[in-house]
PDB file of C-alpha atoms in Angstrom:
ATOM      1  CA  UNK A   1      63.378 -21.246 -92.664  1.00 39.00           C
ATOM      2  CA  UNK A   2      65.517 -23.704 -90.767  1.00 42.00           C
ATOM      3  CA  UNK A   3      68.617 -21.518 -90.615  1.00 45.00           C
ATOM      4  CA  UNK A   4      70.112 -23.374 -87.670  1.00 42.00           C
ATOM      5  CA  UNK A   5      69.706 -20.314 -85.394  1.00 44.00           C
ATOM      6  CA  UNK A   6      68.422 -22.311 -82.404  1.00 49.00           C
ATOM      7  CA  UNK A   7      71.279 -24.838 -82.308  1.00 56.00           C
ATOM      8  CA  UNK A   8      74.601 -24.514 -80.496  1.00 61.00           C
ATOM      9  CA  UNK A   9      76.721 -26.321 -83.064  1.00 67.00           C
ATOM     10  CA  UNK A  10      80.073 -24.966 -84.221  1.00 72.00           C
ATOM     11  CA  UNK A  11      80.171 -23.282 -87.634  1.00 78.00           C
ATOM     12  CA  UNK A  12      80.283 -25.839 -90.431  1.00 81.00           C
ATOM     13  CA  UNK A  13      78.512 -28.563 -88.451  1.00 79.00           C
ATOM     14  CA  UNK A  14      75.071 -29.661 -89.599  1.00 82.00           C
ATOM     15  CA  UNK A  15      72.397 -31.760 -87.914  1.00 86.00           C
ATOM     16  CA  UNK A  16      71.557 -34.598 -90.322  1.00 87.00           C
ATOM     17  CA  UNK A  17      71.138 -37.706 -88.124  1.00 91.00           C
ATOM     18  CA  UNK A  18      70.331 -41.118 -89.541  1.00 93.00           C
ATOM     19  CA  UNK A  19      67.245 -43.010 -88.394  1.00 95.00           C
ATOM     20  CA  UNK A  20      69.453 -45.159 -86.167  1.00 95.00           C
ATOM     21  CA  UNK A  21      71.113 -42.100 -84.582  1.00 93.00           C
ATOM     22  CA  UNK A  22      67.744 -40.468 -83.863  1.00 94.00           C
ATOM     23  CA  UNK A  23      66.540 -43.576 -82.027  1.00 94.00           C
ATOM     24  CA  UNK A  24      69.723 -44.956 -80.447  1.00 91.00           C
ATOM     25  CA  UNK A  25      71.479 -41.725 -79.476  1.00 89.00           C
ATOM     26  CA  UNK A  26      68.666 -39.258 -78.879  1.00 92.00           C
ATOM     27  CA  UNK A  27      65.384 -41.063 -78.149  1.00 93.00           C
ATOM     28  CA  UNK A  28      66.775 -43.887 -75.983  1.00 91.00           C
ATOM     29  CA  UNK A  29      68.639 -41.365 -73.831  1.00 89.00           C
ATOM     30  CA  UNK A  30      65.540 -39.169 -73.527  1.00 89.00           C
ATOM     31  CA  UNK A  31      63.384 -42.140 -72.488  1.00 89.00           C
ATOM     32  CA  UNK A  32      65.997 -43.267 -69.939  1.00 87.00           C
ATOM     33  CA  UNK A  33      66.245 -39.718 -68.487  1.00 84.00           C
ATOM     34  CA  UNK A  34      69.933 -39.527 -69.431  1.00 84.00           C
ATOM     35  CA  UNK A  35      71.587 -36.341 -70.700  1.00 82.00           C
ATOM     36  CA  UNK A  36      72.119 -36.086 -74.420  1.00 77.00           C
ATOM     37  CA  UNK A  37      75.070 -34.148 -75.797  1.00 71.00           C
ATOM     38  CA  UNK A  38      74.558 -31.998 -77.693  1.00 71.00           C
ATOM     39  CA  UNK A  39      71.115 -31.326 -76.228  1.00 76.00           C
ATOM     40  CA  UNK A  40      69.681 -29.733 -79.347  1.00 86.00           C
ATOM     41  CA  UNK A  41      66.269 -31.322 -79.927  1.00 90.00           C
ATOM     42  CA  UNK A  42      63.529 -29.436 -78.051  1.00 91.00           C
ATOM     43  CA  UNK A  43      60.434 -30.874 -76.353  1.00 91.00           C
ATOM     44  CA  UNK A  44      57.368 -29.724 -78.243  1.00 89.00           C
ATOM     45  CA  UNK A  45      53.719 -30.578 -77.996  1.00 83.00           C
ATOM     46  CA  UNK A  46      53.275 -31.042 -81.742  1.00 72.00           C
ATOM     47  CA  UNK A  47      49.577 -31.095 -82.045  1.00 72.00           C
ATOM     48  CA  UNK A  48      48.663 -27.439 -81.462  1.00 79.00           C
ATOM     49  CA  UNK A  49      51.026 -26.533 -84.337  1.00 89.00           C
ATOM     50  CA  UNK A  50      50.545 -26.847 -88.060  1.00 92.00           C
ATOM     51  CA  UNK A  51      53.741 -27.975 -89.820  1.00 94.00           C
ATOM     52  CA  UNK A  52      54.518 -24.558 -91.317  1.00 92.00           C
ATOM     53  CA  UNK A  53      54.528 -23.122 -87.760  1.00 92.00           C
ATOM     54  CA  UNK A  54      57.462 -25.280 -86.585  1.00 91.00           C
ATOM     55  CA  UNK A  55      60.166 -22.836 -87.678  1.00 88.00           C
ATOM     56  CA  UNK A  56      61.616 -21.263 -84.530  1.00 87.00           C
ATOM     57  CA  UNK A  57      59.914 -23.813 -82.236  1.00 89.00           C
ATOM     58  CA  UNK A  58      61.573 -27.072 -83.367  1.00 90.00           C
ATOM     59  CA  UNK A  59      65.195 -27.711 -84.299  1.00 89.00           C
ATOM     60  CA  UNK A  60      65.444 -26.593 -87.911  1.00 88.00           C
ATOM     61  CA  UNK A  61      68.152 -27.837 -90.254  1.00 86.00           C
ATOM     62  CA  UNK A  62      67.703 -27.217 -93.953  1.00 85.00           C
ATOM     63  CA  UNK A  63      64.103 -28.047 -94.793  1.00 89.00           C
ATOM     64  CA  UNK A  64      63.693 -30.464 -91.859  1.00 93.00           C
ATOM     65  CA  UNK A  65      62.493 -29.871 -88.302  1.00 93.00           C
ATOM     66  CA  UNK A  66      63.168 -32.160 -85.323  1.00 94.00           C
ATOM     67  CA  UNK A  67      61.525 -32.291 -81.897  1.00 93.00           C
ATOM     68  CA  UNK A  68      60.521 -34.637 -79.087  1.00 93.00           C
ATOM     69  CA  UNK A  69      56.837 -35.081 -78.402  1.00 91.00           C
ATOM     70  CA  UNK A  70      54.573 -37.340 -76.390  1.00 88.00           C
ATOM     71  CA  UNK A  71      53.159 -40.298 -78.297  1.00 87.00           C
ATOM     72  CA  UNK A  72      49.424 -39.856 -78.727  1.00 84.00           C
ATOM     73  CA  UNK A  73      46.560 -41.018 -80.902  1.00 82.00           C
ATOM     74  CA  UNK A  74      45.255 -37.466 -81.362  1.00 79.00           C
ATOM     75  CA  UNK A  75      47.227 -35.935 -84.194  1.00 86.00           C
ATOM     76  CA  UNK A  76      44.872 -33.044 -84.927  1.00 88.00           C
ATOM     77  CA  UNK A  77      46.068 -29.445 -85.202  1.00 89.00           C
ATOM     78  CA  UNK A  78      44.149 -26.195 -85.478  1.00 87.00           C
ATOM     79  CA  UNK A  79      43.988 -26.363 -89.287  1.00 93.00           C
ATOM     80  CA  UNK A  80      44.245 -30.082 -90.065  1.00 93.00           C
ATOM     81  CA  UNK A  81      45.505 -33.502 -89.036  1.00 94.00           C
ATOM     82  CA  UNK A  82      48.342 -35.978 -89.529  1.00 93.00           C
ATOM     83  CA  UNK A  83      47.166 -39.145 -91.301  1.00 93.00           C
ATOM     84  CA  UNK A  84      49.260 -42.341 -90.980  1.00 94.00           C
ATOM     85  CA  UNK A  85      50.672 -43.860 -94.156  1.00 93.00           C
ATOM     86  CA  UNK A  86      51.703 -47.452 -94.726  1.00 89.00           C
ATOM     87  CA  UNK A  87      53.021 -49.771 -92.072  1.00 91.00           C
ATOM     88  CA  UNK A  88      55.570 -49.261 -89.294  1.00 93.00           C
ATOM     89  CA  UNK A  89      59.137 -49.669 -90.479  1.00 95.00           C
ATOM     90  CA  UNK A  90      61.834 -51.107 -88.176  1.00 95.00           C
ATOM     91  CA  UNK A  91      64.915 -49.032 -87.343  1.00 95.00           C
ATOM     92  CA  UNK A  92      67.879 -51.375 -86.948  1.00 94.00           C
ATOM     93  CA  UNK A  93      71.359 -51.083 -85.491  1.00 91.00           C
ATOM     94  CA  UNK A  94      73.810 -50.975 -88.405  1.00 91.00           C
ATOM     95  CA  UNK A  95      76.356 -53.173 -86.567  1.00 92.00           C
ATOM     96  CA  UNK A  96      74.188 -55.882 -85.028  1.00 92.00           C
ATOM     97  CA  UNK A  97      71.027 -55.672 -87.191  1.00 89.00           C
ATOM     98  CA  UNK A  98      69.067 -55.605 -83.912  1.00 93.00           C
ATOM     99  CA  UNK A  99      65.817 -53.639 -84.005  1.00 94.00           C
ATOM    100  CA  UNK A 100      66.226 -50.475 -81.916  1.00 93.00           C
ATOM    101  CA  UNK A 101      62.975 -48.721 -82.763  1.00 95.00           C
ATOM    102  CA  UNK A 102      60.164 -48.158 -85.211  1.00 95.00           C
ATOM    103  CA  UNK A 103      59.443 -45.440 -87.775  1.00 96.00           C
ATOM    104  CA  UNK A 104      55.998 -44.426 -88.988  1.00 96.00           C
ATOM    105  CA  UNK A 105      55.128 -41.977 -91.763  1.00 96.00           C
ATOM    106  CA  UNK A 106      52.337 -39.415 -91.589  1.00 95.00           C
ATOM    107  CA  UNK A 107      51.108 -36.927 -94.175  1.00 95.00           C
ATOM    108  CA  UNK A 108      49.415 -33.657 -93.207  1.00 95.00           C
ATOM    109  CA  UNK A 109      45.889 -32.931 -94.427  1.00 95.00           C
ATOM    110  CA  UNK A 110      44.173 -29.540 -94.165  1.00 95.00           C
ATOM    111  CA  UNK A 111      40.596 -29.580 -92.908  1.00 92.00           C
ATOM    112  CA  UNK A 112      38.442 -32.020 -90.981  1.00 87.00           C
ATOM    113  CA  UNK A 113      39.486 -35.629 -90.572  1.00 82.00           C
ATOM    114  CA  UNK A 114      37.936 -37.767 -93.283  1.00 80.00           C
ATOM    115  CA  UNK A 115      37.444 -37.619 -97.042  1.00 83.00           C
ATOM    116  CA  UNK A 116      37.093 -33.817 -97.101  1.00 85.00           C
ATOM    117  CA  UNK A 117      40.705 -33.280 -96.008  1.00 90.00           C
ATOM    118  CA  UNK A 118      43.128 -31.742 -98.526  1.00 93.00           C
ATOM    119  CA  UNK A 119      46.454 -33.538 -98.785  1.00 94.00           C
ATOM    120  CA  UNK A 120      49.596 -31.402 -98.453  1.00 95.00           C
ATOM    121  CA  UNK A 121      53.283 -32.093 -99.142  1.00 95.00           C
ATOM    122  CA  UNK A 122      54.127 -32.072 -95.414  1.00 96.00           C
ATOM    123  CA  UNK A 123      55.537 -35.390 -94.175  1.00 96.00           C
ATOM    124  CA  UNK A 124      56.274 -36.447 -90.604  1.00 95.00           C
ATOM    125  CA  UNK A 125      58.459 -39.384 -89.646  1.00 96.00           C
ATOM    126  CA  UNK A 126      57.665 -40.411 -86.074  1.00 95.00           C
ATOM    127  CA  UNK A 127      60.308 -42.565 -84.355  1.00 96.00           C
ATOM    128  CA  UNK A 128      59.527 -44.576 -81.252  1.00 95.00           C
ATOM    129  CA  UNK A 129      61.404 -47.156 -79.234  1.00 93.00           C
ATOM    130  CA  UNK A 130      60.563 -50.789 -79.837  1.00 83.00           C
ATOM    131  CA  UNK A 131      58.304 -52.231 -77.133  1.00 72.00           C
ATOM    132  CA  UNK A 132      61.133 -54.056 -75.345  1.00 59.00           C
ATOM    133  CA  UNK A 133      63.191 -50.828 -75.148  1.00 50.00           C
ATOM    134  CA  UNK A 134      60.191 -48.840 -73.889  1.00 47.00           C
ATOM    135  CA  UNK A 135      59.529 -51.168 -70.985  1.00 46.00           C
ATOM    136  CA  UNK A 136      63.203 -51.357 -69.989  1.00 48.00           C
ATOM    137  CA  UNK A 137      63.499 -47.543 -70.063  1.00 45.00           C
ATOM    138  CA  UNK A 138      60.442 -47.248 -67.872  1.00 44.00           C
ATOM    139  CA  UNK A 139      61.889 -49.767 -65.386  1.00 46.00           C
ATOM    140  CA  UNK A 140      65.282 -48.043 -65.324  1.00 46.00           C
ATOM    141  CA  UNK A 141      63.722 -44.670 -64.474  1.00 45.00           C
ATOM    142  CA  UNK A 142      61.785 -46.317 -61.609  1.00 47.00           C
ATOM    143  CA  UNK A 143      64.997 -47.925 -60.292  1.00 46.00           C
ATOM    144  CA  UNK A 144      66.665 -44.513 -60.127  1.00 46.00           C
ATOM    145  CA  UNK A 145      63.953 -43.374 -57.767  1.00 48.00           C
ATOM    146  CA  UNK A 146      62.029 -41.382 -60.356  1.00 47.00           C
ATOM    147  CA  UNK A 147      58.519 -41.029 -58.981  1.00 45.00           C
ATOM    148  CA  UNK A 148      57.483 -38.739 -61.803  1.00 48.00           C
ATOM    149  CA  UNK A 149      53.917 -38.969 -63.084  1.00 46.00           C
ATOM    150  CA  UNK A 150      55.258 -38.743 -66.639  1.00 48.00           C
ATOM    151  CA  UNK A 151      55.950 -42.057 -68.379  1.00 57.00           C
ATOM    152  CA  UNK A 152      59.106 -41.195 -70.311  1.00 53.00           C
ATOM    153  CA  UNK A 153      58.924 -44.400 -72.343  1.00 65.00           C
ATOM    154  CA  UNK A 154      56.133 -42.791 -74.387  1.00 86.00           C
ATOM    155  CA  UNK A 155      58.360 -40.149 -75.957  1.00 91.00           C
ATOM    156  CA  UNK A 156      58.804 -40.015 -79.735  1.00 94.00           C
ATOM    157  CA  UNK A 157      61.197 -38.002 -81.836  1.00 94.00           C
ATOM    158  CA  UNK A 158      59.786 -36.518 -85.029  1.00 94.00           C
ATOM    159  CA  UNK A 159      61.302 -35.323 -88.283  1.00 95.00           C
ATOM    160  CA  UNK A 160      58.993 -33.047 -90.303  1.00 95.00           C
ATOM    161  CA  UNK A 161      59.681 -31.792 -93.800  1.00 95.00           C
ATOM    162  CA  UNK A 162      57.851 -30.517 -96.844  1.00 94.00           C
ATOM    163  CA  UNK A 163      58.236 -32.944 -99.714  1.00 90.00           C
ATOM    164  CA  UNK A 164      59.416 -31.298-102.892  1.00 84.00           C
ATOM    165  CA  UNK A 165      57.169 -32.202-105.825  1.00 70.00           C
ATOM    166  CA  UNK A 166      59.684 -31.108-108.451  1.00 62.00           C
ATOM    167  CA  UNK A 167      62.094 -33.867-109.443  1.00 46.00           C
ATOM    168  CA  UNK A 168      64.524 -31.278-110.830  1.00 44.00           C
ATOM    169  CA  UNK A 169      65.244 -29.801-107.414  1.00 48.00           C
ATOM    170  CA  UNK A 170      67.129 -32.227-105.197  1.00 50.00           C
ATOM    171  CA  UNK A 171      67.366 -31.361-101.506  1.00 49.00           C
ATOM    172  CA  UNK A 172      69.910 -34.097-100.850  1.00 50.00           C
ATOM    173  CA  UNK A 173      67.431 -36.316 -99.004  1.00 51.00           C
ATOM    174  CA  UNK A 174      67.234 -39.774-100.517  1.00 52.00           C
ATOM    175  CA  UNK A 175      64.221 -41.950 -99.948  1.00 51.00           C
ATOM    176  CA  UNK A 176      64.550 -45.690 -99.871  1.00 55.00           C
ATOM    177  CA  UNK A 177      62.490 -47.748-102.295  1.00 50.00           C
ATOM    178  CA  UNK A 178      60.224 -48.705 -99.399  1.00 54.00           C
ATOM    179  CA  UNK A 179      59.765 -45.043 -98.442  1.00 58.00           C
ATOM    180  CA  UNK A 180      58.734 -44.191-102.009  1.00 55.00           C
ATOM    181  CA  UNK A 181      56.253 -47.071-102.067  1.00 54.00           C
ATOM    182  CA  UNK A 182      54.650 -45.874 -98.821  1.00 56.00           C
ATOM    183  CA  UNK A 183      54.438 -42.319-100.107  1.00 59.00           C
ATOM    184  CA  UNK A 184      52.896 -43.447-103.396  1.00 59.00           C
ATOM    185  CA  UNK A 185      50.314 -45.712-101.690  1.00 61.00           C
ATOM    186  CA  UNK A 186      48.645 -42.658-100.230  1.00 58.00           C
ATOM    187  CA  UNK A 187      48.220 -41.206-103.745  1.00 56.00           C
ATOM    188  CA  UNK A 188      46.139 -44.170-104.939  1.00 55.00           C
ATOM    189  CA  UNK A 189      42.893 -42.734-103.582  1.00 56.00           C
ATOM    190  CA  UNK A 190      43.396 -39.624-105.753  1.00 57.00           C
ATOM    191  CA  UNK A 191      43.563 -41.599-108.987  1.00 57.00           C
ATOM    192  CA  UNK A 192      40.301 -41.921-110.892  1.00 58.00           C
ATOM    193  CA  UNK A 193      39.857 -44.845-113.242  1.00 57.00           C
ATOM    194  CA  UNK A 194      37.776 -44.563-116.439  1.00 62.00           C
ATOM    195  CA  UNK A 195      34.361 -46.252-116.383  1.00 58.00           C
TER     196      UNK A 195
END
């Protein structure tokens, strides 16, 4: 899984972008219809695929998969659905502290949407441009004469991974305190209190 076979990177190079790099380097260029070098993240309509089917379709690096998709409210797949967790988190420029985008967490549930769904360890981080960036990207593509029916400002870039439940195995991915709080909030509905 995720053996880097669909990426044209030189030996020894790995694809581990920061949140800021995903938004500022990849997503902003995609939304503005500008080339991105290296052009390694594929376009993928996420929602027909369950997360374990991403290998070979999305850019795989380690236990993480990356792809561009259209932003949509329907996050249902053939076997389940992506449920939002917590609130949107800003992605900021490390030099200017200016907000460049937003990040939202989703967890994958197997089954029908609602209380019958079975929670899995699959997590998706969906990155989108902040509203001001989206509208400026849309205007810039119109200025270049793009009469496309596709609104490129609605693209998102997604990072999907299976969360490791064992604390002994460390995959090198560190979660911020805020990330851990968001992930734990979703577990509250599984806790039963004594009468």
